[in-house]
XYZ file of C-alpha atoms in Angstrom:
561
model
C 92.811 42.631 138.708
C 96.425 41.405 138.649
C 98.635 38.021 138.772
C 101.453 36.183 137.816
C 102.006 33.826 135.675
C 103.989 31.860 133.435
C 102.741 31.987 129.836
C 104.180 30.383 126.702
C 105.859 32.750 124.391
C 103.696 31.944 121.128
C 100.584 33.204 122.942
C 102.297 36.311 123.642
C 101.957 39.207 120.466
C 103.504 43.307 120.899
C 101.528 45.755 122.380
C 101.798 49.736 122.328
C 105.485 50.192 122.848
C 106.662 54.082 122.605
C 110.095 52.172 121.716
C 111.081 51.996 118.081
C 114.591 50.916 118.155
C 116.083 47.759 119.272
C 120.136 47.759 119.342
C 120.843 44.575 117.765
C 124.014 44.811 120.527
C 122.084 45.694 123.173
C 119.704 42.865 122.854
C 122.573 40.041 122.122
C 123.749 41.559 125.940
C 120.318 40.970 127.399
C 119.570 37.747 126.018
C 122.946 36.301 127.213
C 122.624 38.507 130.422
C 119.082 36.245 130.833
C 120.777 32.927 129.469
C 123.345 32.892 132.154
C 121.383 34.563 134.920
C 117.377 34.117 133.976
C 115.292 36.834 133.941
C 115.096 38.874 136.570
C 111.850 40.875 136.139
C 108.358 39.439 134.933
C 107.255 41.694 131.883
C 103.696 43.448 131.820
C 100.380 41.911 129.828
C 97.164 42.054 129.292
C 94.975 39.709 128.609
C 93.469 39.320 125.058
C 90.499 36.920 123.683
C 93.085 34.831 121.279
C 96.237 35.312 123.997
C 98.141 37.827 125.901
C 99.312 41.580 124.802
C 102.865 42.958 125.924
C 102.098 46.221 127.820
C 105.859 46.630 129.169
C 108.659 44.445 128.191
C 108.973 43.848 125.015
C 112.885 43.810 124.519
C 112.762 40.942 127.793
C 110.247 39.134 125.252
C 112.459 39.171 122.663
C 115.449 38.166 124.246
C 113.644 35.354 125.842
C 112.984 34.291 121.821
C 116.336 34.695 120.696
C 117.425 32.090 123.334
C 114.588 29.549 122.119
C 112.746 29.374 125.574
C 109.178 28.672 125.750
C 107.711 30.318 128.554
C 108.051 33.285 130.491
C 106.583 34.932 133.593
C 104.063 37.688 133.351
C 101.991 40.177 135.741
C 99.008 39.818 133.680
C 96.685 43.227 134.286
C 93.190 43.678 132.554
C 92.827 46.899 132.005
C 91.314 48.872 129.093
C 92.738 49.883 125.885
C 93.431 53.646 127.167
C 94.889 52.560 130.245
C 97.396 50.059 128.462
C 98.655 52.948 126.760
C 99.534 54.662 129.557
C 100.741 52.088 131.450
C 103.183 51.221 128.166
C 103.912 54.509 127.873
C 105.027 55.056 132.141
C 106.948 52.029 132.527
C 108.968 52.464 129.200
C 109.814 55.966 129.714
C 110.885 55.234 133.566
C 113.617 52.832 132.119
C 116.844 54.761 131.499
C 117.944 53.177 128.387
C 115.055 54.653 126.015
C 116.846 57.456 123.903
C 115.418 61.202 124.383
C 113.289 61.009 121.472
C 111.064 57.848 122.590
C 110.485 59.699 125.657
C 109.638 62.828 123.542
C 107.170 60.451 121.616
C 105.681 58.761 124.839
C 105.361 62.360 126.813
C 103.187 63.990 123.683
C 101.305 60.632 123.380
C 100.523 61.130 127.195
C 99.923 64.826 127.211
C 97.264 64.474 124.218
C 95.742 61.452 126.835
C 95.721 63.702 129.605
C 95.718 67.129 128.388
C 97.579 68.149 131.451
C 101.276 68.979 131.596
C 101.725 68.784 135.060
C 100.014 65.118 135.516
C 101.806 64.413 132.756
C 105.277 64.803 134.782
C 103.574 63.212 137.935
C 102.885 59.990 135.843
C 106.294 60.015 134.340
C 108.329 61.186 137.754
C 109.943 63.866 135.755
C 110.295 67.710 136.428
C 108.250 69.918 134.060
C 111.619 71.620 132.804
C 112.663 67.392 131.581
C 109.073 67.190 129.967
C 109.030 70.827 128.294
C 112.808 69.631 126.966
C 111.532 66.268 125.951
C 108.410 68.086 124.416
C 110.293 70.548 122.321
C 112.250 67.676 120.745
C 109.112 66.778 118.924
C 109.447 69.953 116.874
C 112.436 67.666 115.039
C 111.153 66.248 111.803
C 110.594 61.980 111.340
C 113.949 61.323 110.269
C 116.059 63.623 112.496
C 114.271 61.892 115.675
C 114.648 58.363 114.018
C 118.415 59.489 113.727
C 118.717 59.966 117.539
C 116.922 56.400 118.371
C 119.111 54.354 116.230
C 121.756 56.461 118.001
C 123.326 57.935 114.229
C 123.161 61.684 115.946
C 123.632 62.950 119.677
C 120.860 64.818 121.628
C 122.991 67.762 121.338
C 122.897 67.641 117.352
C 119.269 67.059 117.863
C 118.732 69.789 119.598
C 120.680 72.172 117.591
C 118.470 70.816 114.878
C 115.141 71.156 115.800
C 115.232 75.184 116.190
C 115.634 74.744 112.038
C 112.242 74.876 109.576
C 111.301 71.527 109.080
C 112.005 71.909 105.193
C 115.657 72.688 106.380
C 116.046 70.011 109.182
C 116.919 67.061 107.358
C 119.289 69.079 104.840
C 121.405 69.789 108.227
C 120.976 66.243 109.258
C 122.197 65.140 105.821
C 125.135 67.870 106.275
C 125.708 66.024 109.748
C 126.374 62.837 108.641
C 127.970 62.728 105.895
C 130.772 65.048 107.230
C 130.841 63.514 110.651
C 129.869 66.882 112.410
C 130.778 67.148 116.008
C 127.920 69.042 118.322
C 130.499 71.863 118.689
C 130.592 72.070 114.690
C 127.193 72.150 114.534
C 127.197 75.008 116.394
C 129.225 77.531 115.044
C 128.002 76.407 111.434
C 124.128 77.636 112.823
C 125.930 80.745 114.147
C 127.100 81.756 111.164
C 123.647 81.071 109.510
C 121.448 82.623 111.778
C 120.184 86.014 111.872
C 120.046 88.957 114.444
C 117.609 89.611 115.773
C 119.348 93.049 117.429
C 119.485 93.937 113.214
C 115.609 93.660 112.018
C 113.929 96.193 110.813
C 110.255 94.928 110.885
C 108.666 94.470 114.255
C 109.314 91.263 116.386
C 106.024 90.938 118.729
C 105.925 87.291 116.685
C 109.114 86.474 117.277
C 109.125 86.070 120.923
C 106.750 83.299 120.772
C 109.001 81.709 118.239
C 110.178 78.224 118.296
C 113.036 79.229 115.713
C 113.995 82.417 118.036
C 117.618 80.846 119.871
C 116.428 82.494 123.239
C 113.202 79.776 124.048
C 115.537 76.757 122.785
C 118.450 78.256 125.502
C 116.223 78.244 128.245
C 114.997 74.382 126.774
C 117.973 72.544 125.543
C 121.375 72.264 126.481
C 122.945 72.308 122.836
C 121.700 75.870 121.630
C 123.442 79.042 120.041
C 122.680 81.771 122.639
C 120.346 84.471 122.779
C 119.420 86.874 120.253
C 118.999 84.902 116.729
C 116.377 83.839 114.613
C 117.374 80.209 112.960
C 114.576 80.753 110.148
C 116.237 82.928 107.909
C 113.591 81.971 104.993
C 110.777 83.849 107.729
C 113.746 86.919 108.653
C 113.951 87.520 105.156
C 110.334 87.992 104.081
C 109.448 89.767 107.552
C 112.347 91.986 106.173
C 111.087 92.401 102.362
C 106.807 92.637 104.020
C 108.632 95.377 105.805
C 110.744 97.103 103.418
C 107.538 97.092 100.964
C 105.744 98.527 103.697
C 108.122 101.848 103.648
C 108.001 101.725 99.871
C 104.078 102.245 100.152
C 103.855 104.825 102.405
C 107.025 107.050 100.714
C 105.043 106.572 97.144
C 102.176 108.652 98.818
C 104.704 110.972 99.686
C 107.166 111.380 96.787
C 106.786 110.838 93.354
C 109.169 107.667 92.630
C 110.987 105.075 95.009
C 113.688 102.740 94.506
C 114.907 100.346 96.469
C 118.911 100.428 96.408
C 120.682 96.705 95.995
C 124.476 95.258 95.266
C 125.013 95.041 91.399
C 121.837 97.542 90.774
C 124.082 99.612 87.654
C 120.340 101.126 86.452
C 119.436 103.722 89.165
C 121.813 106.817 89.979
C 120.218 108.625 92.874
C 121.183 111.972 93.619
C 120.837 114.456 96.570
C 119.194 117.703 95.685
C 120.789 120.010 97.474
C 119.287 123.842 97.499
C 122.727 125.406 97.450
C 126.567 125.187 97.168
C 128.255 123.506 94.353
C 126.040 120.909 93.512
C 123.542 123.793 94.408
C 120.183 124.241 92.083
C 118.710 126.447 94.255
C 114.993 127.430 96.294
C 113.067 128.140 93.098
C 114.034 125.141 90.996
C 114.454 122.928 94.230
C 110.514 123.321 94.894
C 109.469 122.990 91.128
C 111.632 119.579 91.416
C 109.045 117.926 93.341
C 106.480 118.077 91.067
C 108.744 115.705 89.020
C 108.187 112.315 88.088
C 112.216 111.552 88.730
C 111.953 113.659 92.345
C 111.428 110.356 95.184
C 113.444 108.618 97.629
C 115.648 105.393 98.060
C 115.166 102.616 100.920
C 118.632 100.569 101.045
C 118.625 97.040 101.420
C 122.412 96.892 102.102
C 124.066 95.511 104.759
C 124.124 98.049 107.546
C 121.546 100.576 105.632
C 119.185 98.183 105.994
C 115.621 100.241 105.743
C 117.691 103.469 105.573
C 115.399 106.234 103.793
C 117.155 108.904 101.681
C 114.636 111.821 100.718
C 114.778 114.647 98.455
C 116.558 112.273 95.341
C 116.576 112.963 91.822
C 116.440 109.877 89.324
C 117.486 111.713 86.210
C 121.113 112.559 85.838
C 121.560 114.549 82.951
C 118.322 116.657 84.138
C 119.875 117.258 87.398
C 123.516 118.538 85.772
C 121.912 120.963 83.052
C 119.498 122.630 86.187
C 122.974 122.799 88.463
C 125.116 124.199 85.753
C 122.141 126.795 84.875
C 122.384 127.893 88.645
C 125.505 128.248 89.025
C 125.710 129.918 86.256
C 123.350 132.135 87.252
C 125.139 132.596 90.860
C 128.357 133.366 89.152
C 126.486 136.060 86.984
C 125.023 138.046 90.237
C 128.879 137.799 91.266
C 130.481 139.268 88.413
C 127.903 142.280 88.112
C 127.769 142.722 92.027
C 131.803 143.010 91.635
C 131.232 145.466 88.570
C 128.697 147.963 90.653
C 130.983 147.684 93.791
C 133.767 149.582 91.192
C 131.053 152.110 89.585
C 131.235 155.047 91.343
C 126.871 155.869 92.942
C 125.872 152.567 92.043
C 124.734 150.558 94.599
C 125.146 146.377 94.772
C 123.754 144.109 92.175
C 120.462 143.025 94.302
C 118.786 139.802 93.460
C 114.845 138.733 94.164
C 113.998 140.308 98.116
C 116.665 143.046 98.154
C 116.452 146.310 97.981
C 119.252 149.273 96.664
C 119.475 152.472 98.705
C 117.180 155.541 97.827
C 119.373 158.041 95.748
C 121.744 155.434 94.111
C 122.138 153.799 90.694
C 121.030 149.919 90.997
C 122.906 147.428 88.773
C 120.904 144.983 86.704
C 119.831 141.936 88.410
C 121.281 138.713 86.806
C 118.020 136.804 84.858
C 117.409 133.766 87.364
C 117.344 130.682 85.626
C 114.244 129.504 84.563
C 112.472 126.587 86.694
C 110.660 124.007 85.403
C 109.037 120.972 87.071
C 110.138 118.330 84.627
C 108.480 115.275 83.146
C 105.268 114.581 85.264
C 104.024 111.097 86.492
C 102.198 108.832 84.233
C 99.049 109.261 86.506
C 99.040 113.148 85.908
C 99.175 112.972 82.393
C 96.466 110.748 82.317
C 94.214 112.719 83.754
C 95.416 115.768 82.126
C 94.764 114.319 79.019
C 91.291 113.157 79.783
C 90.393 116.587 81.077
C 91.707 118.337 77.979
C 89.588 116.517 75.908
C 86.420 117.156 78.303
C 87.358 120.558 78.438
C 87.672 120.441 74.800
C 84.631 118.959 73.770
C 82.781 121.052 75.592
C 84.001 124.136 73.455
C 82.909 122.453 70.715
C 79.446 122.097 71.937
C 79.295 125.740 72.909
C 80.645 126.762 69.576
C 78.229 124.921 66.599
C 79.168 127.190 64.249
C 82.792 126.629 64.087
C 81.671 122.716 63.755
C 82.108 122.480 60.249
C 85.526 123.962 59.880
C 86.945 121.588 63.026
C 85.528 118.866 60.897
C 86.941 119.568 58.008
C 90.169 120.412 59.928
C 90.076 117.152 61.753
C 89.827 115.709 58.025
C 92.442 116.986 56.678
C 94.569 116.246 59.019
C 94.134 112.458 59.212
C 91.490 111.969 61.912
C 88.811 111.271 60.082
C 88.939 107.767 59.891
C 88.236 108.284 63.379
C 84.569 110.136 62.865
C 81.865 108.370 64.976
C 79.802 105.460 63.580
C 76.272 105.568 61.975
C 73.900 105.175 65.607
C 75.142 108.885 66.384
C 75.160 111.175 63.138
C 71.857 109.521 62.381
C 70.672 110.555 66.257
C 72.563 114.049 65.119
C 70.308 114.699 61.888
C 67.276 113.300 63.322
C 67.725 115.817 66.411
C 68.324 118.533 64.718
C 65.402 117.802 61.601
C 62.915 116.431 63.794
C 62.749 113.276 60.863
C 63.498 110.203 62.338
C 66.274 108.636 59.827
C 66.209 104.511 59.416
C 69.879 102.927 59.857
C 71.342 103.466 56.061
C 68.575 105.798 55.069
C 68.321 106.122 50.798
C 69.803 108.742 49.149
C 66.221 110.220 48.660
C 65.777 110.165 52.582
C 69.145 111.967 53.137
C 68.192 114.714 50.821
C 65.383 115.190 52.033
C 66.095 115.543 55.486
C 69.348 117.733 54.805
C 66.998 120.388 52.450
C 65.381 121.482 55.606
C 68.226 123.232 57.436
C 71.388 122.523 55.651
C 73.460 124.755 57.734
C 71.930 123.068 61.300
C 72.660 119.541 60.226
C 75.993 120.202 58.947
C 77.101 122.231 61.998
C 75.125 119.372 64.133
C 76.884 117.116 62.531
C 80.648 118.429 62.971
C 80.040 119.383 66.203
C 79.062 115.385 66.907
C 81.887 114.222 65.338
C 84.388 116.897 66.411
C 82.594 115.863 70.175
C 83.273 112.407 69.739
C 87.107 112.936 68.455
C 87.876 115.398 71.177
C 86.714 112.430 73.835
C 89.252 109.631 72.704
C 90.727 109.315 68.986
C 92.987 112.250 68.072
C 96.133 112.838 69.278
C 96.555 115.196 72.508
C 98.054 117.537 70.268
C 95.315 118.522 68.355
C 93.161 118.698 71.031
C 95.122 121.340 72.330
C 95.228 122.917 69.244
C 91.267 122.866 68.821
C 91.593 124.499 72.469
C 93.491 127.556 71.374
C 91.667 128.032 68.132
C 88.592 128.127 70.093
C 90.170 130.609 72.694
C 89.171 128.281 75.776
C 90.584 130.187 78.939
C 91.269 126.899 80.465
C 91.197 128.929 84.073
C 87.795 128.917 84.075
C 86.979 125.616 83.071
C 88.824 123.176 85.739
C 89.652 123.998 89.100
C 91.312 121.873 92.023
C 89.444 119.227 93.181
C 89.717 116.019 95.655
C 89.901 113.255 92.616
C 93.022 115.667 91.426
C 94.567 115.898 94.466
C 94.704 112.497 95.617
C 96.589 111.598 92.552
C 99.288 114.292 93.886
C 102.121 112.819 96.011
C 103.138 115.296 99.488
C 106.174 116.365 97.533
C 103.512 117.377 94.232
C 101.001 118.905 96.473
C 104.078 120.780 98.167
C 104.987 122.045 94.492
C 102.086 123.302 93.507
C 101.284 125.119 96.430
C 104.335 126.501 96.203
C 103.986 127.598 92.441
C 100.772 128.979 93.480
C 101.643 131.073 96.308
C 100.031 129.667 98.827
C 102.446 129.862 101.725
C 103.017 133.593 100.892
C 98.938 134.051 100.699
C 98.584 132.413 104.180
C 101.467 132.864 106.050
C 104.449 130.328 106.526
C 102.809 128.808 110.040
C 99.680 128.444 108.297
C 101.644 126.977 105.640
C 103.232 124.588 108.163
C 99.706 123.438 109.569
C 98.250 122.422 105.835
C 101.590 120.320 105.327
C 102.473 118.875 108.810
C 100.047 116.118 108.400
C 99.632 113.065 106.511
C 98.392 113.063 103.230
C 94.736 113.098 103.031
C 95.022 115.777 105.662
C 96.731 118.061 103.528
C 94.354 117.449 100.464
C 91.670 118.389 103.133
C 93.876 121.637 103.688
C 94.027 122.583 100.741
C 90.405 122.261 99.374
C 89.624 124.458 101.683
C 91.254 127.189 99.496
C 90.096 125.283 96.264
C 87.494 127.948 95.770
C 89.584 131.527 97.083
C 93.135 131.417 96.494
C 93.304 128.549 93.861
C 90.455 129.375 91.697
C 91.870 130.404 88.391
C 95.063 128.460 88.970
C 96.275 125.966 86.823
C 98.075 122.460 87.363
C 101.388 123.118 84.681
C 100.239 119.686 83.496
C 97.173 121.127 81.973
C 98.794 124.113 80.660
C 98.655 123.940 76.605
């Protein structure tokens, strides 16, 4: 139902009006544009039960006020809350002088009514490209869009700003303002911010969805910096770190030590190992290197190396120069006595490790090699090492009884025996071995008693608890070894290669230990290949296989006393 009408002006109140902003210029124009001339077009209401609501027409109202009049003429429409909306919403957003960001307002409020882009457009007699344009504006935060309807900013500045994170939007719209920013400055100041996306490293199957990736807002908005950028450098940089941690991760299962390398980092000082040449230490030593807790690999976060992996790295400088001058060294040796044999008349050439002198001919003495050792292992290995020791250890103990009473006294002497286990187990100790059943702090009488039966049983029982109980945790690692020799432990027999040991190896320490061990000669070097050309677990599988043949009887040099 529809009419016209002429209504007074105090029975008249605002309705839903997707306008916000009212140019006090603008409406001094319209209400002396309707003073001279009258107005020209009724506005829209609805009828309420105290008076009228405005459903289009609002600014006409409010001219008509400023001017004093009393009435004004009206198509009066009942229709229902919902559809007063919509109606507000078309007939606003079909008048040209509503700024970009009203219309973005009034197109979401209509698309969240309808729930259909294209009926959306049909309603509004705009293109889908104008609504998806209008639509993206609403990813601009409150004040940038109330900065375009009070006309402070262009749509261009608008635009530029609403690729930005929301946290970082009204910063730039600050930064606008208060310098006077043209569009074009804009611009090249969010070129210069904005990152590559031709230079990540991480993987960008997220970013083409984007809003902040510069190549949806080109195809959206006029005002936009080109292809190819992401304009969320907070999100570029932690894809960038997620990812650089990532390669950190996997190299740690691989090597024994990463670093990442950074601008004003004056702690680390990688180095190459290199097998041979000047800086050479060569095969031997380069193989016991990576069972090394300073043998890893770098990941550069530099500009241009970004995510650049450097392999085969030692950590410890002064390491490094005493196992490249003892090389060298050792190279320049084998030179001077192969020049010496070349002058002795029937001696053949000085031959070094896999040559062979002619039948019939004095050989020269081989230069020593240098000797090769693995360096300082990993924190994790001698951890374990430890604990097995002291297993290994205790065990002896437990096999020997008889040498219990000396390793107590020993352990006595020595300082540890503050460290002898509480009451609970020597009384379990004497009661085991006595068959009497002792009460916690037994008399003196009881004691006796009990130790008049077998003196020489409860006293070795006893040591051999204690000296159990010290060889588990208290005493130093030292002793323990000690209490190993003494007892003439052939540690070969007692611990062999196993999955729990092995997975605490890096590639590069599984690599060095099969290497010490002979494996690649034992199997062949294709063989060799097929253990080590896989990923980690693989290669622990690989080599268990041989845990009970070729490694049985082999020692880890961490566990060597």
């Amino acid at each position: 139902m529809m009419q016209i009408a002429t209504l007074p002006l105090s029975s008249i109140v605002p309705g839903i009006n997707p306008r916000t902003f009212f140019d006090p210029e603008e409406m001094q124009e319209l209400a002396e544009s309707i003073r001279a001339n009258g107005l020209m077009q009724p506005i829209v209401v609805r009828p309420r039960q105290d008076g009228y609501q405005i459903i289009a027409g609002e600014r006409r109202w409010r001219a008509m006020q400023a001017i004093q009049a009393s009435e004004i003429a009206a198509v009066v429409k009942d229709v229902t809350d919902e559809e007063a909306e919509v109606l507000a919403l078309v007939e606003n957003v079909n008048r040209a002088d509503m700024s970009p960001t009203e219309e973005a307002v009034a197109a979401n409020k209509l698309l969240m009514r309808l729930r259909d882009r294209a009926e959306v457009a049909v309603h509004l007699g705009w293109p889908i490209s104008k609504l998806d344009k209008r639509l993206a504006l609403m990813q601009c935060v409150p004040a940038v869009r109330e900065a375009l309807d009070q006309r402070k900013i262009k749509l261009g500045h608008a635009e530029l700003l609403a690729v930005l994170p929301a946290d970082k939007q009204e910063v730039g719209l600050q930064m606008v303002m208060e310098r006077d920013m043209s569009v074009a400055d804009v611009k090249r100041s969010f070129v210069a911010l904005s990152q590559k996306l031709a230079e990540a490293i991480f993987d960008q199957a997220d970013c083409l969805s984007c809003q902040h990736n510069s190549g949806l807002q080109s195809a959206l908005f006029a005002e936009n910096i080109g292809d190819g950028a992401c304009t969320n450098s907070a999100c570029f940089h932690t894809k960038t770190n997620e990812h650089l941690e990532r390669i950190r991760t996997q190299l740690a299962r691989e090597v024994n030590r990463v670093e990442f390398l950074e601008h004003g980092e004056d702690k680390i000082i990688p180095i190459k190992l290199v097998q041979e040449g000047s800086k050479g230490i060569g095969y031997a030593q380069m193989t016991a290197c990576k069972g090394c807790a300073s043998f890893g690999a770098t990941v550069s976060k530099l500009p241009g190396k970004l995510g650049t992996v450097e392999k085969s790295i030692c950590f410890d400088a002064s390491c490094h120069a005493d196992k490249v001058s003892a090389y060298q060294k050792y190279l320049l040796d084998v030179q001077q006595q192969a020049s010496k044999a070349a002058t002795a008349p029937g001696t053949a050439s000085v031959v070094t490790k896999g040559a062979s002198a002619s039948s019939g001919s004095k050989t020269a003495v081989a230069a020593p090699a240098p000797s090769v050792k693995p360096g300082e292992f990993r924190s994790s290995i001698k951890e374990y090492a430890d604990k097995q020791l002291r297993k290994i250890a205790a065990g002896a103990i437990g096999r020997n009884p008889e040498k219990g009473a000396e390793i107590l006294l020993w352990l006595i002497t020595t300082g540890a025996g503050s460290h002898i286990p509480g009451t609970s187990k020597v009384l379990d100790a004497v009661s085991k071995v006595t068959g009497t059943k002792l009460n916690a702090r037994p008399t003196l009488a009881d004691a006796g008693a009990a130790l008049t039966q077998q003196p020489d049983m409860v006293t070795r029982g006893l040591a051999a608890t204690a000296g159990y109980t010290l060889m588990e945790s208290a005493i130093s690692l030292t002793l323990v070894k000690q209490v190993i020799t003494y007892l003439n432990v052939d540690l070969k027999t007692q611990w062999k290669i196993s999955t729990e040991f092995l997975d605490l190896l890096t590639k590069a320490e599984l690599e060095a230990f099969a290497t010490q061990h002979g494996l690649k000669e034992a199997i062949g070097e294709e063989a060799y290949k097929k253990v080590f050309n896989n990923k980690k677990d693989d290669v622990i599988k690989g080599l268990m296989a041989f845990a009970d043949t070729h490694f049985a009887g082999k020692l880890h040099d961490a566990l060597c006393c």
